[in-house]
């Protein structure tokens, strides 16, 4: 019987069926569920690593140790893991090593729209690309085989629509793959110049063999139809193209690097006009053009964002979908917001009040950029807040540091903020770093991390003590504060930015969505007392709304965190059902 | 079975993910191909969220495009308006008469459009409004809004009631089955 599975869940199933033994990952939308589902299989050791570089290194170690090993990340995670990736391509593997990388065309939850295929090509590592959940599972199993057959790490590239769509999947049994023996082999695993020079030759030869394989594997195949139009495509774009072109001829690519040159030529010879349909970069298209095959792609279709069947019909077939209504109303946008009860709200309220320059980072707290809190000035990549605050101080001088703070979440601080902090101390900076410690990795949907005290399986483990950690790298001024204690927080921040030495403020309060967090129940506004001064509206709480004639609390959203009662000077908030807030 | 495209639109946190899981389970039991596409991550934090459920002999693209939805299940009025172009002319459009102001409205930078339901009714013949929040409250939990909505939707498909009840039993936690079945029936009887 078939099961309905998310692409990410089907990947996990494939990892299980392939007999893999070790999985290490750092969360990142849209890849996170891969590892969460893997963690449900007790046959596979799984863990959250502090960041993607460590995760990949753990997987490489497991592979060298003889196990089938894997690691999953979002596209930008591969930048962090690029260093081990590029050289693991030289060492090759022992047990199969499969890396899942999820791209996010359209940037549903990302800071850029980079295309993993380009990095894979630069690293000289093969890439498979599934187009639905069944292929997610099948290609995963195939990837382990290819990895072992060609002695190479391999990437399975996903995009959001494949990772986060559910489709029917036929399940199989778990293969029993014994641990391969480990043999010391410095020529293969120690990449010093003398050894690496030899291994580079191996890598280039391997790519030629992989190109041959690419021509023959059923992962790449032709579906002959009407020969007037030939479509070369892969991944989710294949599904859109199938809907748009119906019975045209297709060259469906499941292995997108290295590309099957012979097969492409055979296909090209059999059709009149060739279109390449691929989201993001013209990866397949450029290769075809280099081979001298006249294909059309990005001249007609965008480099930016997601595709769909209507877009393809319109741009290539000239068929525009007609509008079925006369509604011309402007619809206000609905950006994501900090949840009611979010601990981050208190911090940003204070930072805005103090008019500080805020170098920011990535997590739920990045929402502190949006109105009305509007306090974040920068957000580049995970960990950047810390280094950037230091850079601003060195460029603009100490006075600027007195008006600047870096803000960074607990998970992000461990991921790559701690190194920046060491840099500040070592290089005699005076920056203030605020760690938003909400006891969880929030943005990606509640994963444990080294500061929470629990493993991926929810087992208790040694917890990183953030205070001691910061002290140990040489920060003498470390203070812990509740971000809902607005008065104290304001005082602490003022003192720390003024200090002529580095400092850390740990704003500690658990995420409002954590199960153990209990509030007191919804509030409402006493209209007699409310003067409509709208101080409470500055908190940017989605539960407090201005109805024009009056301000009111939306009872379906309010959790009763009571932060608003702390900014209201007229005592206008009261708890629904009685007692005073 | 003829192919059916259902779009669920709402605000992150309203429980649209559970809705799609129940619909997916129903989809499997109809014995056809099914795909469900949803977006996790950032937009689940109070942003505009959309889920696509497609059933049919063979489903390629997991997403529904403009003018293709047979059913538009709207958890919130503004979201109904945002996604209305995706409905077929004769689609069943089910609207929960709940209003959640987006931040630009809260901060006064934008206005919440007036008379949304009337405007949609002017162009589409099959529009139903549902006071799902009140109905859910009557069952004992405002969290059951999503299952009330599924009840209303179920009535407008040719899939048997028992198939839906089965899917609910399979999908929700055991301690919430009774509550959710009651919520479903409230919607189904509308
Ligand atoms: C290199 C990289 N890996 C992963 C992500 C995905 N990601 C964005 S924010 C975040 C974690 C946020 O957790 P935390 O810092 O604890 O802040 P919170 O969301 O809990 O406020 C992750 C994993 C990313 N953007 N970049």
JSON list of C-alpha atoms in Angstrom, two decimals, chain A residues 427-520:
[
{"chain": "A", "resi": 427, "resn": "UNK", "atom": "CA", "xyz": [40.97, 42.50, 18.61]},
{"chain": "A", "resi": 428, "resn": "UNK", "atom": "CA", "xyz": [40.16, 44.84, 21.50]},
{"chain": "A", "resi": 429, "resn": "UNK", "atom": "CA", "xyz": [36.63, 45.67, 20.39]},
{"chain": "A", "resi": 430, "resn": "UNK", "atom": "CA", "xyz": [33.99, 47.03, 22.76]},
{"chain": "A", "resi": 431, "resn": "UNK", "atom": "CA", "xyz": [30.83, 45.80, 21.08]},
{"chain": "A", "resi": 432, "resn": "UNK", "atom": "CA", "xyz": [27.73, 44.67, 22.94]},
{"chain": "A", "resi": 433, "resn": "UNK", "atom": "CA", "xyz": [26.20, 41.40, 21.80]},
{"chain": "A", "resi": 434, "resn": "UNK", "atom": "CA", "xyz": [22.66, 40.51, 22.86]},
{"chain": "A", "resi": 435, "resn": "UNK", "atom": "CA", "xyz": [21.91, 36.78, 22.75]},
{"chain": "A", "resi": 436, "resn": "UNK", "atom": "CA", "xyz": [18.19, 36.11, 22.43]},
{"chain": "A", "resi": 437, "resn": "UNK", "atom": "CA", "xyz": [18.00, 32.89, 24.39]},
{"chain": "A", "resi": 438, "resn": "UNK", "atom": "CA", "xyz": [14.50, 31.48, 23.87]},
{"chain": "A", "resi": 439, "resn": "UNK", "atom": "CA", "xyz": [15.63, 27.93, 24.72]},
{"chain": "A", "resi": 440, "resn": "UNK", "atom": "CA", "xyz": [14.99, 26.56, 21.23]},
{"chain": "A", "resi": 441, "resn": "UNK", "atom": "CA", "xyz": [15.72, 26.94, 17.52]},
{"chain": "A", "resi": 442, "resn": "UNK", "atom": "CA", "xyz": [12.47, 28.76, 16.78]},
{"chain": "A", "resi": 443, "resn": "UNK", "atom": "CA", "xyz": [12.36, 29.83, 13.14]},
{"chain": "A", "resi": 444, "resn": "UNK", "atom": "CA", "xyz": [12.75, 26.36, 11.71]},
{"chain": "A", "resi": 445, "resn": "UNK", "atom": "CA", "xyz": [10.06, 24.86, 13.95]},
{"chain": "A", "resi": 446, "resn": "UNK", "atom": "CA", "xyz": [11.55, 23.99, 17.35]},
{"chain": "A", "resi": 447, "resn": "UNK", "atom": "CA", "xyz": [14.72, 21.95, 17.08]},
{"chain": "A", "resi": 448, "resn": "UNK", "atom": "CA", "xyz": [16.94, 21.37, 20.06]},
{"chain": "A", "resi": 449, "resn": "UNK", "atom": "CA", "xyz": [20.44, 22.82, 20.00]},
{"chain": "A", "resi": 450, "resn": "UNK", "atom": "CA", "xyz": [23.48, 22.70, 22.30]},
{"chain": "A", "resi": 451, "resn": "UNK", "atom": "CA", "xyz": [22.01, 25.41, 24.56]},
{"chain": "A", "resi": 452, "resn": "UNK", "atom": "CA", "xyz": [18.70, 23.60, 25.23]},
{"chain": "A", "resi": 453, "resn": "UNK", "atom": "CA", "xyz": [20.06, 20.58, 27.10]},
{"chain": "A", "resi": 454, "resn": "UNK", "atom": "CA", "xyz": [18.31, 17.98, 24.93]},
{"chain": "A", "resi": 455, "resn": "UNK", "atom": "CA", "xyz": [19.31, 15.91, 21.89]},
{"chain": "A", "resi": 456, "resn": "UNK", "atom": "CA", "xyz": [17.35, 15.46, 18.66]},
{"chain": "A", "resi": 457, "resn": "UNK", "atom": "CA", "xyz": [15.66, 12.48, 20.31]},
{"chain": "A", "resi": 458, "resn": "UNK", "atom": "CA", "xyz": [14.66, 14.56, 23.33]},
{"chain": "A", "resi": 459, "resn": "UNK", "atom": "CA", "xyz": [17.18, 12.87, 25.59]},
{"chain": "A", "resi": 460, "resn": "UNK", "atom": "CA", "xyz": [18.80, 15.04, 28.26]},
{"chain": "A", "resi": 461, "resn": "UNK", "atom": "CA", "xyz": [22.40, 15.99, 27.54]},
{"chain": "A", "resi": 462, "resn": "UNK", "atom": "CA", "xyz": [25.06, 18.39, 28.75]},
{"chain": "A", "resi": 463, "resn": "UNK", "atom": "CA", "xyz": [23.89, 21.95, 28.12]},
{"chain": "A", "resi": 464, "resn": "UNK", "atom": "CA", "xyz": [26.19, 24.75, 26.93]},
{"chain": "A", "resi": 465, "resn": "UNK", "atom": "CA", "xyz": [26.31, 27.39, 29.65]},
{"chain": "A", "resi": 466, "resn": "UNK", "atom": "CA", "xyz": [26.20, 30.62, 27.65]},
{"chain": "A", "resi": 467, "resn": "UNK", "atom": "CA", "xyz": [27.40, 32.75, 30.56]},
{"chain": "A", "resi": 468, "resn": "UNK", "atom": "CA", "xyz": [30.46, 30.62, 31.19]},
{"chain": "A", "resi": 469, "resn": "UNK", "atom": "CA", "xyz": [31.14, 30.29, 27.47]},
{"chain": "A", "resi": 470, "resn": "UNK", "atom": "CA", "xyz": [31.22, 34.05, 26.98]},
{"chain": "A", "resi": 471, "resn": "UNK", "atom": "CA", "xyz": [33.33, 34.54, 30.09]},
{"chain": "A", "resi": 472, "resn": "UNK", "atom": "CA", "xyz": [35.74, 31.85, 28.95]},
{"chain": "A", "resi": 473, "resn": "UNK", "atom": "CA", "xyz": [36.50, 33.67, 25.70]},
{"chain": "A", "resi": 474, "resn": "UNK", "atom": "CA", "xyz": [37.30, 36.78, 27.69]},
{"chain": "A", "resi": 475, "resn": "UNK", "atom": "CA", "xyz": [34.08, 38.78, 28.04]},
{"chain": "A", "resi": 476, "resn": "UNK", "atom": "CA", "xyz": [34.02, 40.01, 31.64]},
{"chain": "A", "resi": 477, "resn": "UNK", "atom": "CA", "xyz": [30.70, 41.78, 31.38]},
{"chain": "A", "resi": 478, "resn": "UNK", "atom": "CA", "xyz": [28.04, 39.10, 30.88]},
{"chain": "A", "resi": 479, "resn": "UNK", "atom": "CA", "xyz": [24.52, 39.82, 32.16]},
{"chain": "A", "resi": 480, "resn": "UNK", "atom": "CA", "xyz": [21.34, 37.81, 32.06]},
{"chain": "A", "resi": 481, "resn": "UNK", "atom": "CA", "xyz": [18.00, 39.58, 31.84]},
{"chain": "A", "resi": 482, "resn": "UNK", "atom": "CA", "xyz": [14.30, 38.83, 31.20]},
{"chain": "A", "resi": 483, "resn": "UNK", "atom": "CA", "xyz": [13.25, 40.64, 27.99]},
{"chain": "A", "resi": 484, "resn": "UNK", "atom": "CA", "xyz": [9.77, 41.16, 29.46]},
{"chain": "A", "resi": 485, "resn": "UNK", "atom": "CA", "xyz": [11.28, 43.12, 32.36]},
{"chain": "A", "resi": 486, "resn": "UNK", "atom": "CA", "xyz": [11.41, 46.20, 30.18]},
{"chain": "A", "resi": 487, "resn": "UNK", "atom": "CA", "xyz": [12.77, 48.56, 32.81]},
{"chain": "A", "resi": 488, "resn": "UNK", "atom": "CA", "xyz": [15.71, 46.40, 33.84]},
{"chain": "A", "resi": 489, "resn": "UNK", "atom": "CA", "xyz": [16.48, 45.46, 30.27]},
{"chain": "A", "resi": 490, "resn": "UNK", "atom": "CA", "xyz": [16.64, 49.12, 29.24]},
{"chain": "A", "resi": 491, "resn": "UNK", "atom": "CA", "xyz": [18.98, 49.92, 32.10]},
{"chain": "A", "resi": 492, "resn": "UNK", "atom": "CA", "xyz": [21.24, 46.94, 31.38]},
{"chain": "A", "resi": 493, "resn": "UNK", "atom": "CA", "xyz": [21.52, 47.71, 27.69]},
{"chain": "A", "resi": 494, "resn": "UNK", "atom": "CA", "xyz": [22.30, 51.37, 28.35]},
{"chain": "A", "resi": 495, "resn": "UNK", "atom": "CA", "xyz": [25.09, 50.38, 30.73]},
{"chain": "A", "resi": 496, "resn": "UNK", "atom": "CA", "xyz": [26.57, 47.76, 28.46]},
{"chain": "A", "resi": 497, "resn": "UNK", "atom": "CA", "xyz": [26.73, 49.84, 25.29]},
{"chain": "A", "resi": 498, "resn": "UNK", "atom": "CA", "xyz": [28.40, 52.59, 27.35]},
{"chain": "A", "resi": 499, "resn": "UNK", "atom": "CA", "xyz": [31.06, 50.23, 28.72]},
{"chain": "A", "resi": 500, "resn": "UNK", "atom": "CA", "xyz": [34.50, 50.50, 27.13]},
{"chain": "A", "resi": 501, "resn": "UNK", "atom": "CA", "xyz": [34.95, 46.76, 26.85]},
{"chain": "A", "resi": 502, "resn": "UNK", "atom": "CA", "xyz": [33.11, 43.93, 25.13]},
{"chain": "A", "resi": 503, "resn": "UNK", "atom": "CA", "xyz": [29.89, 42.83, 26.75]},
{"chain": "A", "resi": 504, "resn": "UNK", "atom": "CA", "xyz": [27.15, 40.24, 26.34]},
{"chain": "A", "resi": 505, "resn": "UNK", "atom": "CA", "xyz": [23.53, 40.55, 27.43]},
{"chain": "A", "resi": 506, "resn": "UNK", "atom": "CA", "xyz": [21.62, 37.28, 27.49]},
{"chain": "A", "resi": 507, "resn": "UNK", "atom": "CA", "xyz": [17.92, 38.03, 27.07]},
{"chain": "A", "resi": 508, "resn": "UNK", "atom": "CA", "xyz": [16.40, 34.87, 28.49]},
{"chain": "A", "resi": 509, "resn": "UNK", "atom": "CA", "xyz": [12.77, 33.81, 28.15]},
{"chain": "A", "resi": 510, "resn": "UNK", "atom": "CA", "xyz": [11.40, 30.70, 26.44]},
{"chain": "A", "resi": 511, "resn": "UNK", "atom": "CA", "xyz": [9.61, 30.76, 23.09]},
{"chain": "A", "resi": 512, "resn": "UNK", "atom": "CA", "xyz": [5.87, 31.29, 23.61]},
{"chain": "A", "resi": 513, "resn": "UNK", "atom": "CA", "xyz": [5.07, 28.26, 21.47]},
{"chain": "A", "resi": 514, "resn": "UNK", "atom": "CA", "xyz": [6.95, 25.81, 23.70]},
{"chain": "A", "resi": 515, "resn": "UNK", "atom": "CA", "xyz": [4.54, 23.39, 25.34]},
{"chain": "A", "resi": 516, "resn": "UNK", "atom": "CA", "xyz": [5.66, 24.08, 28.88]},
{"chain": "A", "resi": 517, "resn": "UNK", "atom": "CA", "xyz": [5.12, 27.83, 28.53]},
{"chain": "A", "resi": 518, "resn": "UNK", "atom": "CA", "xyz": [1.88, 28.81, 30.22]},
{"chain": "A", "resi": 519, "resn": "UNK", "atom": "CA", "xyz": [0.30, 32.26, 30.24]},
{"chain": "A", "resi": 520, "resn": "UNK", "atom": "CA", "xyz": [-2.62, 33.59, 32.20]}
]
